[in-house]
PDB file of C-alpha atoms and ligand atoms in Angstrom:
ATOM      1  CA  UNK A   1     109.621 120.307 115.816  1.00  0.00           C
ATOM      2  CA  UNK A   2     109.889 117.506 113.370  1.00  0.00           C
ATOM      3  CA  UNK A   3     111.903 118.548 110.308  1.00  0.00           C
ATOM      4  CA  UNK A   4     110.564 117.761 106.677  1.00  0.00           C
ATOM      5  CA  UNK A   5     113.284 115.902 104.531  1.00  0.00           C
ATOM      6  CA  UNK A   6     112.097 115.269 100.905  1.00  0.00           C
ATOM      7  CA  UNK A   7     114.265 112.827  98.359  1.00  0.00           C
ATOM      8  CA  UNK A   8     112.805 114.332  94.907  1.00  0.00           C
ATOM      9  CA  UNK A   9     112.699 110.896  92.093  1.00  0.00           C
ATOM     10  CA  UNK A  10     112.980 111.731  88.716  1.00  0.00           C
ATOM     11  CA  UNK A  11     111.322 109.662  85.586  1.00  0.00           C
ATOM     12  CA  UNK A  12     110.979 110.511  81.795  1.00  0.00           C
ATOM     13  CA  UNK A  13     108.235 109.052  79.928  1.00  0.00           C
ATOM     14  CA  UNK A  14     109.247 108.901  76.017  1.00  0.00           C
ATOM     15  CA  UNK A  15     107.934 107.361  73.048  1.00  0.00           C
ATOM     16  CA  UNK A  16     109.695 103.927  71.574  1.00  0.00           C
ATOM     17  CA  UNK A  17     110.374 106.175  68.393  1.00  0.00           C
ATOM     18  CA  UNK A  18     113.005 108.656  70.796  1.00  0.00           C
ATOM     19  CA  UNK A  19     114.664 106.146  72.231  1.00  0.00           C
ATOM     20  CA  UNK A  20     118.403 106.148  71.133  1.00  0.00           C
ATOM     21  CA  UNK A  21     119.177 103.205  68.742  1.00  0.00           C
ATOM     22  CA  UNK A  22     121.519 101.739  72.147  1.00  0.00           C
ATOM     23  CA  UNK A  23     118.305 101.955  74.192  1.00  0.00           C
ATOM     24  CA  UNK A  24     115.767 100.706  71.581  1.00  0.00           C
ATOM     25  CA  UNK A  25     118.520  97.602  71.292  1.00  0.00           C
ATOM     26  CA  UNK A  26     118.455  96.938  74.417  1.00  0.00           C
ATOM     27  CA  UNK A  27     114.167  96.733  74.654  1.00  0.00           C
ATOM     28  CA  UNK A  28     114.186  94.738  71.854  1.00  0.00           C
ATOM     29  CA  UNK A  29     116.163  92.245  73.892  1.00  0.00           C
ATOM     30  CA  UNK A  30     114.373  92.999  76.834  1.00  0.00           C
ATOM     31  CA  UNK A  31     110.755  92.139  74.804  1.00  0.00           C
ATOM     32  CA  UNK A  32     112.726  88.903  73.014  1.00  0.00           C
ATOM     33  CA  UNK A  33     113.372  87.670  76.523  1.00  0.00           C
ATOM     34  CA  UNK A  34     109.531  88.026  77.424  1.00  0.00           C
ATOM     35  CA  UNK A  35     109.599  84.757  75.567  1.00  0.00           C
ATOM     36  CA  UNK A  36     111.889  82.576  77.727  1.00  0.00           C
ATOM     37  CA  UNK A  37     109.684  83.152  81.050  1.00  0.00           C
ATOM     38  CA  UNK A  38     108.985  79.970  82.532  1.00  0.00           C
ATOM     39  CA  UNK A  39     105.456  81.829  84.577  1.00  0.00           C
ATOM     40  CA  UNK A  40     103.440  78.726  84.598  1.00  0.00           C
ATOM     41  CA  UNK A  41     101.729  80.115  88.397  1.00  0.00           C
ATOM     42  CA  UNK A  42     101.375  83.932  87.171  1.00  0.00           C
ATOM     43  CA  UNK A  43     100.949  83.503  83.804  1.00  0.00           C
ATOM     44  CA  UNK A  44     103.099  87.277  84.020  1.00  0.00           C
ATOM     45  CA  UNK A  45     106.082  87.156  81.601  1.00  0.00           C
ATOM     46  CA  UNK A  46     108.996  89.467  82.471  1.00  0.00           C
ATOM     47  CA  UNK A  47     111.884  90.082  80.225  1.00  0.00           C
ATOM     48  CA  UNK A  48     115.040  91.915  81.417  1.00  0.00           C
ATOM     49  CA  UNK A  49     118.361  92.845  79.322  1.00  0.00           C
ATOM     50  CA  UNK A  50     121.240  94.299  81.282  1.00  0.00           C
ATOM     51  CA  UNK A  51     123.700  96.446  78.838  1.00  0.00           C
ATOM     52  CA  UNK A  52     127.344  96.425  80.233  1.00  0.00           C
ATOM     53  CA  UNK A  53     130.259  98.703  79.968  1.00  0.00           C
ATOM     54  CA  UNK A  54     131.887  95.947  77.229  1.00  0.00           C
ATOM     55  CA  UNK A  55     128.858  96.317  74.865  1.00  0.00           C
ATOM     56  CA  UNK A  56     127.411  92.805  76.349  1.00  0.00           C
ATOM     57  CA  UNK A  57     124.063  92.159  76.901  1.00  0.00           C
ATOM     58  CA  UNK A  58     122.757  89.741  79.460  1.00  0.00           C
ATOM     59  CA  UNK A  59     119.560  88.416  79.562  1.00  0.00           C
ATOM     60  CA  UNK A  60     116.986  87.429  81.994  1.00  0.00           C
ATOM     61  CA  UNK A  61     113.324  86.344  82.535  1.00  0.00           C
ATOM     62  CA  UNK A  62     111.568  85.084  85.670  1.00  0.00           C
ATOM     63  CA  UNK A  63     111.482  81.595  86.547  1.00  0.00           C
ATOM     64  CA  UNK A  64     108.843  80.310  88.517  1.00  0.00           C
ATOM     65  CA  UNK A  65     108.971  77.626  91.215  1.00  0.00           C
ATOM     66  CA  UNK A  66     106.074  74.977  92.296  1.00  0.00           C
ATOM     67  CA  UNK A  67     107.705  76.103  95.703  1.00  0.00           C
ATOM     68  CA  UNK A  68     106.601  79.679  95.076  1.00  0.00           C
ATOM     69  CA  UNK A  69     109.462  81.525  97.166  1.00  0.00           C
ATOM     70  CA  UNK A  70     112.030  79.403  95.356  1.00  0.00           C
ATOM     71  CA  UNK A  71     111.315  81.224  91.967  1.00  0.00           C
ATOM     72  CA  UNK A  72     112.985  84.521  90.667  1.00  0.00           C
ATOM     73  CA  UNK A  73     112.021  87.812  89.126  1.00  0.00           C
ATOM     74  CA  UNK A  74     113.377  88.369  85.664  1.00  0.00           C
ATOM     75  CA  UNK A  75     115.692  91.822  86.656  1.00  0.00           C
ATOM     76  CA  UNK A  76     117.589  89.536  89.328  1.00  0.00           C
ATOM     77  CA  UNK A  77     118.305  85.964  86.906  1.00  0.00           C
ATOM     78  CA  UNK A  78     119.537  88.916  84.290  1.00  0.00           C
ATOM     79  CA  UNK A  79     121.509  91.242  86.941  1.00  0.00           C
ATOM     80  CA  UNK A  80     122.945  87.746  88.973  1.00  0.00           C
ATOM     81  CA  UNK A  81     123.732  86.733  86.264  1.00  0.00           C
ATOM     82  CA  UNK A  82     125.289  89.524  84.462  1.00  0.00           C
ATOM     83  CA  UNK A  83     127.542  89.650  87.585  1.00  0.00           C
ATOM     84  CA  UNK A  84     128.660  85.711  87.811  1.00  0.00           C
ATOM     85  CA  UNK A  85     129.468  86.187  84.719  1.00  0.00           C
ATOM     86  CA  UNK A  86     130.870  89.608  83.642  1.00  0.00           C
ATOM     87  CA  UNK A  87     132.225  90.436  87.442  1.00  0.00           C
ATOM     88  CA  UNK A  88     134.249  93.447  86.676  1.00  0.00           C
ATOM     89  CA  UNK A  89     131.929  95.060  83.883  1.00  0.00           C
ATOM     90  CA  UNK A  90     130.294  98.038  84.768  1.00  0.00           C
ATOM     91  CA  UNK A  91     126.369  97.807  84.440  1.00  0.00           C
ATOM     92  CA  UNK A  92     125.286 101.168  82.243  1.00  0.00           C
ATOM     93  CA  UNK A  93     121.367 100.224  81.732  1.00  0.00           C
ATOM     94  CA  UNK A  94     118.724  97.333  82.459  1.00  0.00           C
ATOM     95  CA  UNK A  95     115.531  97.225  79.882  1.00  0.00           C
ATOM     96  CA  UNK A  96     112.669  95.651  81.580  1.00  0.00           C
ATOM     97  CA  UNK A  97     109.290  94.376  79.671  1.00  0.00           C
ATOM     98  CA  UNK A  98     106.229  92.634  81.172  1.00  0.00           C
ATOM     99  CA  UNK A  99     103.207  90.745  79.281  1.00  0.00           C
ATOM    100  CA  UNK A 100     100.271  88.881  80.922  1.00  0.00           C
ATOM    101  CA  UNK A 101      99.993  85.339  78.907  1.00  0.00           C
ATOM    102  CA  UNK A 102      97.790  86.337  75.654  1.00  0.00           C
ATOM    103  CA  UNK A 103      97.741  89.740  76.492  1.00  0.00           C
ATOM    104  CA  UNK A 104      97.820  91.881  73.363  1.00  0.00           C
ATOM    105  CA  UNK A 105     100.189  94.448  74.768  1.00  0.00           C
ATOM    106  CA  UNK A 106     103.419  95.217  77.146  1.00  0.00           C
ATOM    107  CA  UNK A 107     102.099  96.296  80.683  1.00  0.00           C
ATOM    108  CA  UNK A 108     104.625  97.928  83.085  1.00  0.00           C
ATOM    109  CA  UNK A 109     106.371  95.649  85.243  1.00  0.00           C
ATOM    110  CA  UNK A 110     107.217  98.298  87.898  1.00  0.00           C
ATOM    111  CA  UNK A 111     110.595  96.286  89.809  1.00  0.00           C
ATOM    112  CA  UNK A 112     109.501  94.628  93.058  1.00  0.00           C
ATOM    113  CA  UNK A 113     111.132  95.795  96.465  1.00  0.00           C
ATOM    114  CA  UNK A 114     113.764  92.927  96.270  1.00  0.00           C
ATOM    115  CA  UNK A 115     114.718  93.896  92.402  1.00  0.00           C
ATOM    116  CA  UNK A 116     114.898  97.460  93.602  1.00  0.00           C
ATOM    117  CA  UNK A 117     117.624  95.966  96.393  1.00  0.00           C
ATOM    118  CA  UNK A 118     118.988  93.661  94.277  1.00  0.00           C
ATOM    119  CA  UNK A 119     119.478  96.180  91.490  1.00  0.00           C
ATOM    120  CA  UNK A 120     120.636  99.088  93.967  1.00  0.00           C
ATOM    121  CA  UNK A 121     123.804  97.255  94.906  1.00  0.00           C
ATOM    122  CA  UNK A 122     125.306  97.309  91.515  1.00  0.00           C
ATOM    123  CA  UNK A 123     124.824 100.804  91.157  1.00  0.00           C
ATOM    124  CA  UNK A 124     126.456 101.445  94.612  1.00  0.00           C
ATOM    125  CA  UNK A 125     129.347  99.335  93.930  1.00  0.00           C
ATOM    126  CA  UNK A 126     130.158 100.749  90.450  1.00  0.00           C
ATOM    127  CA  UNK A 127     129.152 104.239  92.023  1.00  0.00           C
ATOM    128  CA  UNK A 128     127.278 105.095  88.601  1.00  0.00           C
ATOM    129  CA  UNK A 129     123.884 105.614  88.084  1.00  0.00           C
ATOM    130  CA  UNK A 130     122.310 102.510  86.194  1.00  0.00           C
ATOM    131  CA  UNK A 131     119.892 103.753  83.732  1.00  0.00           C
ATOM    132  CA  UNK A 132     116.284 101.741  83.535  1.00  0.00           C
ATOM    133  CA  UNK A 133     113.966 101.616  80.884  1.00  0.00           C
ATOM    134  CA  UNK A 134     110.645 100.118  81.592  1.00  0.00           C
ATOM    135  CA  UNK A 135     108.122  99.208  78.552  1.00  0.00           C
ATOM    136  CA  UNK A 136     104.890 100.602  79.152  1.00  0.00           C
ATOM    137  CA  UNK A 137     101.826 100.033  76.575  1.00  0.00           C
ATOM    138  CA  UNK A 138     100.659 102.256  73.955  1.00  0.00           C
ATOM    139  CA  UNK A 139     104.847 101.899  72.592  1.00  0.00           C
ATOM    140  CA  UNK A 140     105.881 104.313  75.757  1.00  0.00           C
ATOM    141  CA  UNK A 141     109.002 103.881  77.881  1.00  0.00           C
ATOM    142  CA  UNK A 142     109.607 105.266  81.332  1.00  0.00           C
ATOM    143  CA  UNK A 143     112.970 106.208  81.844  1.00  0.00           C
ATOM    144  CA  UNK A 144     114.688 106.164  85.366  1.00  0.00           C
ATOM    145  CA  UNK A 145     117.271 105.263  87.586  1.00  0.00           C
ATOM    146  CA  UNK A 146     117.849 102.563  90.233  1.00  0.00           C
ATOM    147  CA  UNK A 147     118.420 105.450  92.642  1.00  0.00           C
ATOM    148  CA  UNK A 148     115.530 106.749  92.045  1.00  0.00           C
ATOM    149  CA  UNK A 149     113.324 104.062  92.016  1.00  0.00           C
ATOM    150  CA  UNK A 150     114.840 102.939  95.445  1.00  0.00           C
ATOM    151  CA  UNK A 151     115.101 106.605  97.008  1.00  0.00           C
ATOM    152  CA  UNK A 152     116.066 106.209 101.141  1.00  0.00           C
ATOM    153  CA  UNK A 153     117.305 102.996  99.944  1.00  0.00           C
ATOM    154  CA  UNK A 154     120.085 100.790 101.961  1.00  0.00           C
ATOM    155  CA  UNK A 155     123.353 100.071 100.868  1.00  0.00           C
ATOM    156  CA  UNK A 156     127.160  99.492 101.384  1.00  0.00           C
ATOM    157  CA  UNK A 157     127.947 102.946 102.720  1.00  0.00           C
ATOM    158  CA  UNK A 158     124.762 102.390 105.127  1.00  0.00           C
ATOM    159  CA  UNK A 159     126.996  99.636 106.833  1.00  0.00           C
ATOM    160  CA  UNK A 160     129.474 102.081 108.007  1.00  0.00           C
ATOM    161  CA  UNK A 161     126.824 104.793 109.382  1.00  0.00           C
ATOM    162  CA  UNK A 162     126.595 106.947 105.935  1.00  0.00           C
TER     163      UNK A 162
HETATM  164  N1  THU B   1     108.094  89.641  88.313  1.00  0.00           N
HETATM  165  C1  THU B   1     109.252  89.976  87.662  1.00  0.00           C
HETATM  166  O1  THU B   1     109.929  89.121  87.082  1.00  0.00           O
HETATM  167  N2  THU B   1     109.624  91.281  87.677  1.00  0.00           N
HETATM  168  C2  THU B   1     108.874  92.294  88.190  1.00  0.00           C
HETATM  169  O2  THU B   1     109.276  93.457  88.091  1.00  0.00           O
HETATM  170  C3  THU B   1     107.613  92.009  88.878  1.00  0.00           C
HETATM  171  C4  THU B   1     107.270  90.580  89.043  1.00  0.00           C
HETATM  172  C5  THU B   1     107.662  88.238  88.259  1.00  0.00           C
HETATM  173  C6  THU B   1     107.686  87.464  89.538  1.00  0.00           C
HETATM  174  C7  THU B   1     106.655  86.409  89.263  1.00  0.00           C
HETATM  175  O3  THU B   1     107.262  85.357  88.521  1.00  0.00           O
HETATM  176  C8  THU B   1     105.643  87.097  88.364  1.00  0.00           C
HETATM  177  O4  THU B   1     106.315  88.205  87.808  1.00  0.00           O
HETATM  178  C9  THU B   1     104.383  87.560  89.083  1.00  0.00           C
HETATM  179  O5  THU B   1     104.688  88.314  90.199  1.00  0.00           O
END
């Protein structure tokens, strides 16, 4: 007989207003970086902020490609980059914000499957949780974890048989 196994996520939806002033920070650079898309194909502007152990905080937005494949979500130009450029920093927490071109409001960019990956193997190499806040309309943030927005996921220790 075939034995259940259940991974339980977690999420906590808050409004902007209880968001520690760190967090709120780092949305407000998440939303500035909205601005800097270059989502001339989508018209979808993603921001991302990534919040390292130092106090930086390293920005991101997607750039699009005529070559469609060739462009890049906003979490991994702000998490590559964050890397290249802050190798040993720890990452703590990634803000993400999304708006359609004239929309009025934020609408929730929920991280695509290669943003999950791309996302999961900083949080298995630092072996810390990395915090996510995504902007959701009506002023509400969802509050999660790379781990469990990637739960069964694949990583270093999967290599070795873990
Ligand atoms: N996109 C992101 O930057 N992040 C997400 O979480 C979802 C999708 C980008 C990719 C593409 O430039 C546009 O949004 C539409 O998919």
């Amino acid at each position: 007989m075939a034995k259940k196994i259940t991974q339980q996520v977690e999420a906590e939806l808050f409004d902007i207003s209880e968001l520690s002033t760190v967090e709120k920070s780092l949305v407000d650079h998440a939303i500035s970086a909205v601005e800097n898309a270059y989502a001339p194909y989508s018209n979808f502007h993603v921001g991302a902020a990534v919040l390292l152990n130092n106090g930086e905080v390293v920005k991101g937005s997607n750039q699009e490609n005529a070559a469609y494949p060739s462009g890049l979500c906003a979490e991994r130009v702000a998490i590559f980059s964050a890397g290249a450029n802050y190798p040993s920093e720890q990452v703590k927490m990634i803000a993400i914000a999304a708006k359609p071109k004239d929309a009025r409001d934020f609408v929730m960019a929920s991280s695509c499957g290669n943003c999950r990956q791309a996302m999961m193997e900083y949080e298995s190499k630092q072996d810390e949780p990395i915090q996510l806040l995504f902007v959701r309309p009506n002023n509400e943030i969802l509050k999660t974890t790379v781990g469990d927005l990637l739960p069964f996921g694949f990583d270093s220790k999967s290599l070795k048989g873990a």
